[in-house]
PDB file of C-alpha atoms in Angstrom:
ATOM      1  CA  PRO O  29    -126.374  78.692-122.213  1.00 30.00           C
ATOM      2  CA  ALA O  30    -129.945  78.906-123.444  1.00 31.00           C
ATOM      3  CA  ILE O  31    -131.610  81.009-126.064  1.00 29.00           C
ATOM      4  CA  GLY O  32    -135.056  82.383-125.188  1.00 30.00           C
ATOM      5  CA  THR O  33    -137.202  82.109-122.138  1.00 29.00           C
ATOM      6  CA  TYR O  34    -138.887  78.858-123.176  1.00 30.00           C
ATOM      7  CA  THR O  35    -135.571  77.116-123.691  1.00 31.00           C
ATOM      8  CA  TYR O  36    -134.240  78.384-120.398  1.00 34.00           C
ATOM      9  CA  CYS O  37    -137.354  77.111-118.482  1.00 36.00           C
ATOM     10  CA  HIS O  38    -137.286  73.838-120.319  1.00 39.00           C
ATOM     11  CA  LYS O  39    -133.614  73.389-119.336  1.00 39.00           C
ATOM     12  CA  GLN O  40    -134.449  74.171-115.721  1.00 40.00           C
ATOM     13  CA  MET O  41    -137.261  71.551-115.723  1.00 39.00           C
ATOM     14  CA  ILE O  42    -134.904  68.948-117.146  1.00 39.00           C
ATOM     15  CA  MET O  43    -132.290  69.637-114.528  1.00 43.00           C
ATOM     16  CA  LEU O  44    -134.952  69.625-111.700  1.00 41.00           C
ATOM     17  CA  LYS O  45    -136.288  66.286-112.874  1.00 45.00           C
ATOM     18  CA  PHE O  46    -132.764  64.877-113.036  1.00 45.00           C
ATOM     19  CA  ASN O  47    -132.011  66.180-109.526  1.00 49.00           C
ATOM     20  CA  LEU O  48    -135.210  64.769-108.114  1.00 48.00           C
ATOM     21  CA  ALA O  49    -134.551  61.315-109.650  1.00 47.00           C
ATOM     22  CA  TRP O  50    -130.906  61.391-108.428  1.00 51.00           C
ATOM     23  CA  TRP O  51    -131.992  62.477-104.922  1.00 52.00           C
ATOM     24  CA  LEU O  52    -134.531  59.624-104.743  1.00 49.00           C
ATOM     25  CA  LEU O  53    -132.100  57.087-106.104  1.00 50.00           C
ATOM     26  CA  CYS O  54    -129.381  58.028-103.642  1.00 53.00           C
ATOM     27  CA  THR O  55    -131.925  58.021-100.734  1.00 51.00           C
ATOM     28  CA  LEU O  56    -133.159  54.554-101.738  1.00 48.00           C
ATOM     29  CA  CYS O  57    -129.600  53.251-102.090  1.00 51.00           C
ATOM     30  CA  VAL O  58    -128.492  54.608 -98.684  1.00 48.00           C
ATOM     31  CA  ALA O  59    -131.715  53.169 -97.106  1.00 48.00           C
ATOM     32  CA  GLN O  60    -131.211  49.766 -98.636  1.00 49.00           C
ATOM     33  CA  ALA O  61    -127.427  49.718 -97.827  1.00 49.00           C
ATOM     34  CA  SER O  62    -128.167  50.473 -94.197  1.00 49.00           C
ATOM     35  CA  ARG O  63    -130.483  47.438 -94.050  1.00 50.00           C
ATOM     36  CA  MET O  64    -128.349  45.065 -96.041  1.00 46.00           C
ATOM     37  CA  GLU O  65    -125.178  45.055 -93.926  1.00 49.00           C
ATOM     38  CA  THR O  66    -124.123  41.368 -94.469  1.00 54.00           C
ATOM     39  CA  ALA O  67    -127.046  40.303 -96.617  1.00 57.00           C
ATOM     40  CA  SER O  68    -126.263  38.407 -99.819  1.00 80.00           C
ATOM     41  CA  THR O  69    -129.044  40.018-101.863  1.00 85.00           C
ATOM     42  CA  ALA O  70    -130.217  43.542-102.456  1.00 87.00           C
ATOM     43  CA  GLU O  71    -133.451  45.001-103.681  1.00 88.00           C
ATOM     44  CA  TRP O  72    -133.251  47.861-106.197  1.00 88.00           C
ATOM     45  CA  PHE O  73    -135.816  50.129-107.786  1.00 89.00           C
ATOM     46  CA  ARG O  74    -135.744  52.126-110.984  1.00 89.00           C
ATOM     47  CA  THR O  75    -137.315  55.337-112.298  1.00 90.00           C
ATOM     48  CA  ALA O  76    -136.373  55.962-115.942  1.00 90.00           C
ATOM     49  CA  GLN O  77    -137.504  58.421-118.582  1.00 89.00           C
ATOM     50  CA  GLY O  78    -139.138  56.791-121.571  1.00 90.00           C
ATOM     51  CA  THR O  79    -140.244  53.713-119.602  1.00 91.00           C
ATOM     52  CA  SER O  80    -143.131  52.890-117.352  1.00 93.00           C
ATOM     53  CA  ASP O  81    -140.733  52.487-114.441  1.00 92.00           C
ATOM     54  CA  ARG O  82    -141.621  54.743-111.503  1.00 88.00           C
ATOM     55  CA  LEU O  83    -139.838  53.487-108.413  1.00 88.00           C
ATOM     56  CA  THR O  84    -140.470  50.019-109.985  1.00 91.00           C
ATOM     57  CA  ARG O  85    -138.783  47.120-108.251  1.00 91.00           C
ATOM     58  CA  GLN O  86    -136.377  45.205-110.399  1.00 91.00           C
ATOM     59  CA  HIS O  87    -134.874  41.711-110.019  1.00 89.00           C
ATOM     60  CA  ASP O  88    -132.800  41.254-106.915  1.00 90.00           C
ATOM     61  CA  LEU O  89    -129.088  41.685-107.015  1.00 86.00           C
ATOM     62  CA  GLN O  90    -126.961  38.824-105.728  1.00 84.00           C
ATOM     63  CA  PHE O  91    -123.633  39.182-104.020  1.00 80.00           C
ATOM     64  CA  SER O  92    -120.942  36.521-103.825  1.00 76.00           C
ATOM     65  CA  ALA O  93    -117.546  36.156-102.223  1.00 73.00           C
ATOM     66  CA  ASP O  94    -116.449  33.880-104.995  1.00 73.00           C
ATOM     67  CA  PHE O  95    -116.439  36.604-107.737  1.00 68.00           C
ATOM     68  CA  PRO O  96    -113.634  35.673-110.150  1.00 70.00           C
ATOM     69  CA  SER O  97    -111.122  38.452-110.691  1.00 72.00           C
ATOM     70  CA  THR O  98    -107.542  38.753-111.806  1.00 78.00           C
ATOM     71  CA  ILE O  99    -107.248  42.433-110.792  1.00 80.00           C
ATOM     72  CA  THR O 100    -105.138  43.174-107.747  1.00 84.00           C
ATOM     73  CA  VAL O 101    -105.012  46.534-106.000  1.00 86.00           C
ATOM     74  CA  LEU O 102    -102.102  47.248-103.713  1.00 89.00           C
ATOM     75  CA  ILE O 103    -102.343  50.036-101.091  1.00 89.00           C
ATOM     76  CA  ASN O 104     -99.198  51.350 -99.471  1.00 92.00           C
ATOM     77  CA  ARG O 105    -100.316  52.738 -96.130  1.00 90.00           C
ATOM     78  CA  SER O 106     -96.853  54.259 -95.436  1.00 92.00           C
ATOM     79  CA  VAL O 107     -97.230  56.771 -98.315  1.00 92.00           C
ATOM     80  CA  THR O 108     -99.605  59.580 -97.796  1.00 90.00           C
ATOM     81  CA  TYR O 109    -100.413  62.712 -99.711  1.00 89.00           C
ATOM     82  CA  GLN O 110    -103.331  65.217 -99.280  1.00 87.00           C
ATOM     83  CA  THR O 111    -105.507  65.191 -96.157  1.00 88.00           C
ATOM     84  CA  ILE O 112    -109.199  64.633 -96.898  1.00 90.00           C
ATOM     85  CA  GLU O 113    -111.206  67.253 -95.048  1.00 91.00           C
ATOM     86  CA  GLY O 114    -114.401  65.292 -95.446  1.00 94.00           C
ATOM     87  CA  PHE O 115    -117.388  64.381 -97.610  1.00 95.00           C
ATOM     88  CA  GLY O 116    -120.756  65.876 -98.267  1.00 95.00           C
ATOM     89  CA  GLY O 117    -123.347  67.197-100.733  1.00 94.00           C
ATOM     90  CA  ALA O 118    -124.851  70.391-101.962  1.00 95.00           C
ATOM     91  CA  PHE O 119    -127.672  72.492-100.494  1.00 96.00           C
ATOM     92  CA  THR O 120    -129.184  73.678-103.821  1.00 96.00           C
ATOM     93  CA  GLU O 121    -132.546  75.203-104.128  1.00 96.00           C
ATOM     94  CA  SER O 122    -134.024  72.246-105.925  1.00 95.00           C
ATOM     95  CA  ALA O 123    -132.774  69.826-103.310  1.00 95.00           C
ATOM     96  CA  SER O 124    -134.170  72.091-100.576  1.00 96.00           C
ATOM     97  CA  TYR O 125    -137.483  72.284-102.387  1.00 96.00           C
ATOM     98  CA  VAL O 126    -137.773  68.507-102.696  1.00 95.00           C
ATOM     99  CA  PHE O 127    -136.893  68.187 -98.992  1.00 96.00           C
ATOM    100  CA  SER O 128    -139.561  70.753 -97.978  1.00 97.00           C
ATOM    101  CA  LYS O 129    -142.230  68.636 -99.728  1.00 96.00           C
ATOM    102  CA  LEU O 130    -141.525  65.609 -97.582  1.00 95.00           C
ATOM    103  CA  ASN O 131    -143.539  64.944 -94.427  1.00 96.00           C
ATOM    104  CA  SER O 132    -141.728  65.247 -91.076  1.00 96.00           C
ATOM    105  CA  THR O 133    -141.051  61.476 -90.885  1.00 96.00           C
ATOM    106  CA  LEU O 134    -139.404  61.292 -94.288  1.00 95.00           C
ATOM    107  CA  GLN O 135    -137.415  64.520 -93.568  1.00 96.00           C
ATOM    108  CA  SER O 136    -136.029  62.883 -90.390  1.00 96.00           C
ATOM    109  CA  GLN O 137    -135.076  59.793 -92.385  1.00 95.00           C
ATOM    110  CA  VAL O 138    -133.213  61.881 -95.023  1.00 95.00           C
ATOM    111  CA  LEU O 139    -131.368  63.851 -92.355  1.00 97.00           C
ATOM    112  CA  ASP O 140    -130.400  60.707 -90.535  1.00 96.00           C
ATOM    113  CA  MET O 141    -129.240  58.960 -93.768  1.00 94.00           C
ATOM    114  CA  TYR O 142    -126.847  61.773 -94.603  1.00 95.00           C
ATOM    115  CA  PHE O 143    -125.830  63.569 -91.395  1.00 96.00           C
ATOM    116  CA  SER O 144    -126.338  61.233 -88.433  1.00 95.00           C
ATOM    117  CA  GLU O 145    -123.888  58.928 -86.675  1.00 95.00           C
ATOM    118  CA  ASN O 146    -125.616  55.921 -88.232  1.00 93.00           C
ATOM    119  CA  GLY O 147    -125.789  57.438 -91.606  1.00 94.00           C
ATOM    120  CA  LEU O 148    -123.144  58.788 -94.016  1.00 94.00           C
ATOM    121  CA  ARG O 149    -121.854  61.329 -91.464  1.00 95.00           C
ATOM    122  CA  TYR O 150    -121.549  64.166 -93.901  1.00 96.00           C
ATOM    123  CA  ASN O 151    -119.359  66.906 -92.570  1.00 96.00           C
ATOM    124  CA  MET O 152    -118.927  69.064 -95.688  1.00 96.00           C
ATOM    125  CA  ALA O 153    -121.510  70.929 -97.798  1.00 96.00           C
ATOM    126  CA  ARG O 154    -121.488  73.126-100.835  1.00 96.00           C
ATOM    127  CA  LEU O 155    -123.737  76.178-100.889  1.00 97.00           C
ATOM    128  CA  PRO O 156    -124.377  78.143-104.084  1.00 96.00           C
ATOM    129  CA  ILE O 157    -124.087  81.955-103.764  1.00 96.00           C
ATOM    130  CA  GLY O 158    -127.112  82.781-105.850  1.00 94.00           C
ATOM    131  CA  SER O 159    -128.886  80.629-108.458  1.00 92.00           C
ATOM    132  CA  CYS O 160    -127.176  77.669-110.089  1.00 90.00           C
ATOM    133  CA  ASP O 161    -127.994  74.877-112.551  1.00 88.00           C
ATOM    134  CA  PHE O 162    -130.050  73.175-109.832  1.00 90.00           C
ATOM    135  CA  SER O 163    -132.224  76.109-108.931  1.00 93.00           C
ATOM    136  CA  LEU O 164    -135.978  76.600-109.514  1.00 93.00           C
ATOM    137  CA  GLY O 165    -135.227  79.901-111.315  1.00 92.00           C
ATOM    138  CA  THR O 166    -132.710  82.724-111.669  1.00 90.00           C
ATOM    139  CA  TYR O 167    -132.027  84.865-108.572  1.00 94.00           C
ATOM    140  CA  ASN O 168    -129.300  86.912-106.889  1.00 95.00           C
ATOM    141  CA  TYR O 169    -129.059  88.904-103.657  1.00 97.00           C
ATOM    142  CA  ASP O 170    -129.097  92.377-105.144  1.00 97.00           C
ATOM    143  CA  ALA O 171    -131.188  92.888-108.355  1.00 94.00           C
ATOM    144  CA  VAL O 172    -130.893  96.636-108.361  1.00 96.00           C
ATOM    145  CA  PRO O 173    -128.683  97.697-111.329  1.00 95.00           C
ATOM    146  CA  GLY O 174    -125.852  99.968-110.412  1.00 95.00           C
ATOM    147  CA  ASP O 175    -126.037  99.416-106.666  1.00 97.00           C
ATOM    148  CA  SER O 176    -122.250  99.488-106.177  1.00 96.00           C
ATOM    149  CA  ASN O 177    -122.506  99.625-102.420  1.00 97.00           C
ATOM    150  CA  LEU O 178    -124.989  96.794-102.337  1.00 97.00           C
ATOM    151  CA  ASP O 179    -127.494  98.807-100.279  1.00 98.00           C
ATOM    152  CA  HIS O 180    -130.305  96.438-101.360  1.00 98.00           C
ATOM    153  CA  PHE O 181    -128.388  93.187-100.649  1.00 98.00           C
ATOM    154  CA  SER O 182    -130.615  90.547 -99.015  1.00 98.00           C
ATOM    155  CA  ILE O 183    -130.525  86.806 -98.410  1.00 98.00           C
ATOM    156  CA  ASP O 184    -134.360  86.675 -97.910  1.00 97.00           C
ATOM    157  CA  HIS O 185    -134.639  84.281-100.813  1.00 97.00           C
ATOM    158  CA  ASP O 186    -132.565  81.636 -99.050  1.00 97.00           C
ATOM    159  CA  LYS O 187    -134.628  81.867 -95.899  1.00 97.00           C
ATOM    160  CA  GLN O 188    -137.575  80.269 -97.609  1.00 97.00           C
ATOM    161  CA  LEU O 189    -136.048  76.828 -98.353  1.00 97.00           C
ATOM    162  CA  ILE O 190    -132.290  76.631 -98.233  1.00 97.00           C
ATOM    163  CA  ILE O 191    -131.528  77.972 -94.800  1.00 98.00           C
ATOM    164  CA  PRO O 192    -134.125  75.840 -92.946  1.00 97.00           C
ATOM    165  CA  PHE O 193    -132.714  72.695 -94.608  1.00 97.00           C
ATOM    166  CA  ILE O 194    -129.111  73.674 -93.562  1.00 97.00           C
ATOM    167  CA  LYS O 195    -130.237  74.323 -90.008  1.00 97.00           C
ATOM    168  CA  GLN O 196    -131.818  70.914 -89.660  1.00 97.00           C
ATOM    169  CA  ALA O 197    -128.738  69.213 -91.114  1.00 97.00           C
ATOM    170  CA  ILE O 198    -126.517  71.069 -88.594  1.00 97.00           C
ATOM    171  CA  GLU O 199    -128.731  70.081 -85.686  1.00 97.00           C
ATOM    172  CA  THR O 200    -128.730  66.436 -86.852  1.00 97.00           C
ATOM    173  CA  ARG O 201    -124.932  66.429 -86.876  1.00 96.00           C
ATOM    174  CA  LYS O 202    -124.722  68.194 -83.438  1.00 95.00           C
ATOM    175  CA  LYS O 203    -126.567  65.259 -81.851  1.00 95.00           C
ATOM    176  CA  TRP O 204    -123.475  63.066 -82.118  1.00 95.00           C
ATOM    177  CA  SER O 205    -120.454  65.209 -83.111  1.00 94.00           C
ATOM    178  CA  ASN O 206    -118.683  68.199 -81.585  1.00 93.00           C
ATOM    179  CA  SER O 207    -117.552  69.336 -84.989  1.00 91.00           C
ATOM    180  CA  THR O 208    -119.869  71.362 -87.075  1.00 91.00           C
ATOM    181  CA  LEU O 209    -120.927  71.097 -90.771  1.00 96.00           C
ATOM    182  CA  ASN O 210    -118.225  72.815 -92.864  1.00 97.00           C
ATOM    183  CA  ILE O 211    -119.949  74.840 -95.611  1.00 97.00           C
ATOM    184  CA  VAL O 212    -118.159  75.913 -98.761  1.00 97.00           C
ATOM    185  CA  ALA O 213    -119.990  78.690-100.557  1.00 97.00           C
ATOM    186  CA  SER O 214    -119.275  79.450-104.256  1.00 95.00           C
ATOM    187  CA  PRO O 215    -121.154  81.387-107.007  1.00 93.00           C
ATOM    188  CA  TRP O 216    -122.090  80.485-110.544  1.00 89.00           C
ATOM    189  CA  SER O 217    -122.257  84.045-111.729  1.00 87.00           C
ATOM    190  CA  PRO O 218    -122.356  87.663-110.526  1.00 91.00           C
ATOM    191  CA  PRO O 219    -125.702  89.482-110.882  1.00 93.00           C
ATOM    192  CA  TYR O 220    -126.336  90.293-114.495  1.00 90.00           C
ATOM    193  CA  TRP O 221    -125.755  94.058-114.069  1.00 93.00           C
ATOM    194  CA  MET O 222    -122.233  93.482-112.999  1.00 93.00           C
ATOM    195  CA  LYS O 223    -121.349  91.650-116.220  1.00 90.00           C
ATOM    196  CA  GLN O 224    -120.682  92.754-119.769  1.00 84.00           C
ATOM    197  CA  LEU O 225    -123.821  92.917-121.935  1.00 77.00           C
ATOM    198  CA  ASP O 226    -126.140  93.138-118.859  1.00 71.00           C
ATOM    199  CA  ILE O 227    -127.792  89.760-119.627  1.00 69.00           C
ATOM    200  CA  THR O 228    -128.486  86.844-117.137  1.00 67.00           C
ATOM    201  CA  TYR O 229    -127.440  83.979-119.339  1.00 63.00           C
ATOM    202  CA  CYS O 230    -124.899  84.764-122.169  1.00 63.00           C
ATOM    203  CA  VAL O 231    -124.806  82.485-125.117  1.00 59.00           C
ATOM    204  CA  LEU O 232    -121.307  83.907-125.897  1.00 58.00           C
ATOM    205  CA  GLY O 233    -119.856  82.481-122.623  1.00 59.00           C
ATOM    206  CA  CYS O 234    -117.362  84.172-120.296  1.00 59.00           C
ATOM    207  CA  LEU O 235    -115.360  85.781-123.127  1.00 65.00           C
ATOM    208  CA  LEU O 236    -117.889  88.545-123.649  1.00 68.00           C
ATOM    209  CA  CYS O 237    -119.998  88.259-120.494  1.00 75.00           C
ATOM    210  CA  ASN O 238    -117.245  88.652-117.896  1.00 85.00           C
ATOM    211  CA  LEU O 239    -117.238  90.909-114.872  1.00 89.00           C
ATOM    212  CA  ARG O 240    -117.038  94.654-115.608  1.00 92.00           C
ATOM    213  CA  ASN O 241    -113.874  96.366-114.259  1.00 94.00           C
ATOM    214  CA  GLU O 242    -115.922  98.991-112.344  1.00 96.00           C
ATOM    215  CA  TYR O 243    -117.709  96.238-110.381  1.00 96.00           C
ATOM    216  CA  LYS O 244    -114.709  94.176-109.232  1.00 96.00           C
ATOM    217  CA  ALA O 245    -114.723  95.779-105.799  1.00 97.00           C
ATOM    218  CA  THR O 246    -118.543  95.401-105.667  1.00 97.00           C
ATOM    219  CA  TRP O 247    -118.236  91.716-106.485  1.00 96.00           C
ATOM    220  CA  ALA O 248    -115.721  91.253-103.624  1.00 97.00           C
ATOM    221  CA  LEU O 249    -118.157  93.092-101.297  1.00 98.00           C
ATOM    222  CA  TYR O 250    -120.924  90.691-102.484  1.00 98.00           C
ATOM    223  CA  PHE O 251    -118.950  87.710-101.066  1.00 97.00           C
ATOM    224  CA  SER O 252    -118.283  89.581 -97.800  1.00 97.00           C
ATOM    225  CA  LYS O 253    -121.978  90.581 -97.375  1.00 98.00           C
ATOM    226  CA  PHE O 254    -123.142  87.030 -98.073  1.00 98.00           C
ATOM    227  CA  ILE O 255    -120.868  85.543 -95.431  1.00 98.00           C
ATOM    228  CA  SER O 256    -121.773  88.186 -92.933  1.00 98.00           C
ATOM    229  CA  ALA O 257    -125.544  87.896 -93.617  1.00 98.00           C
ATOM    230  CA  TYR O 258    -125.597  84.149 -93.230  1.00 98.00           C
ATOM    231  CA  TYR O 259    -123.927  84.397 -89.887  1.00 97.00           C
ATOM    232  CA  ALA O 260    -125.851  87.475 -88.526  1.00 97.00           C
ATOM    233  CA  GLU O 261    -129.299  86.588 -89.852  1.00 97.00           C
ATOM    234  CA  ALA O 262    -129.208  82.784 -89.863  1.00 97.00           C
ATOM    235  CA  GLY O 263    -126.493  81.808 -87.432  1.00 96.00           C
ATOM    236  CA  ILE O 264    -124.734  79.824 -90.083  1.00 97.00           C
ATOM    237  CA  ASP O 265    -120.971  80.142 -90.356  1.00 96.00           C
ATOM    238  CA  ILE O 266    -119.415  79.798 -93.808  1.00 97.00           C
ATOM    239  CA  TRP O 267    -116.296  77.668 -93.609  1.00 95.00           C
ATOM    240  CA  GLY O 268    -114.809  78.361 -96.966  1.00 88.00           C
TER     241      GLY O 268
END
C-alpha cells in the first residue's frame, strides 16, 4: 500500500525499473545459455543500481566437471506425485510495454527464446485481470461506479499492448506445437467502487477494503465478461 499520489507513482517506477532489469537479465541469460551448450566459460553482464554498470561485461565464469562436493541427491523415479502442467511467465503491462519498444528483430528473438521449439518452450502464462504491481498505472475494465450490470465493461486497455504480445507468443508456439499456450487469468483487486471505502489502494489492507456484499454477483460477472471478451474480441481462450 502507498500513501499519496507521489508515493504510489514512485513505487510504480521502482517496480517498472526492477521488471525491466529482470527482463533484460533473463533475456541475456537465455541468449547466452543457448550459445554455450557445452562451452566451459560463460560471459555475463550486469546492470545494478548505485553503480556505473549498465549491461557492463564482468569477468568470465568458468565451469568445471571437477567441482568438489559432498552433497548427494537421490531421485526415486518410481515415486511420483503431482503432474506438472507446464512452465511459463506473465503477460504484465510493463513486460508488454518493454516488448513493444523493441524493434522487430529483437521482438522475434525474445519470442523465440521463450516460446519456440529451440527456446524455453513456454506453454503456460499468467494474465492479470486489471492492473497489478507490474503495471504502468492503475486501471480496470469498468470504471463507472455503481455499474452492477457492467454495461460499460471493456478490454480496450489490453488491446494496446498486452493482447498483441500474447498473440505473437501464441503464433510462435503454433509454429512447432499443436498444443496452445495455456493462460491463467487472475485479478489483484476488484474495481475500487466494488470495495469498502471506495479507494483504489487501501493502506488498511483487505480487512477494511474487502468486497462489498452487494457487489459479489457483479464481481463474478466481471470474471465472466473478461473471459468472454478475450475470446470474442481477441480470439484468445483463457485456460484457467
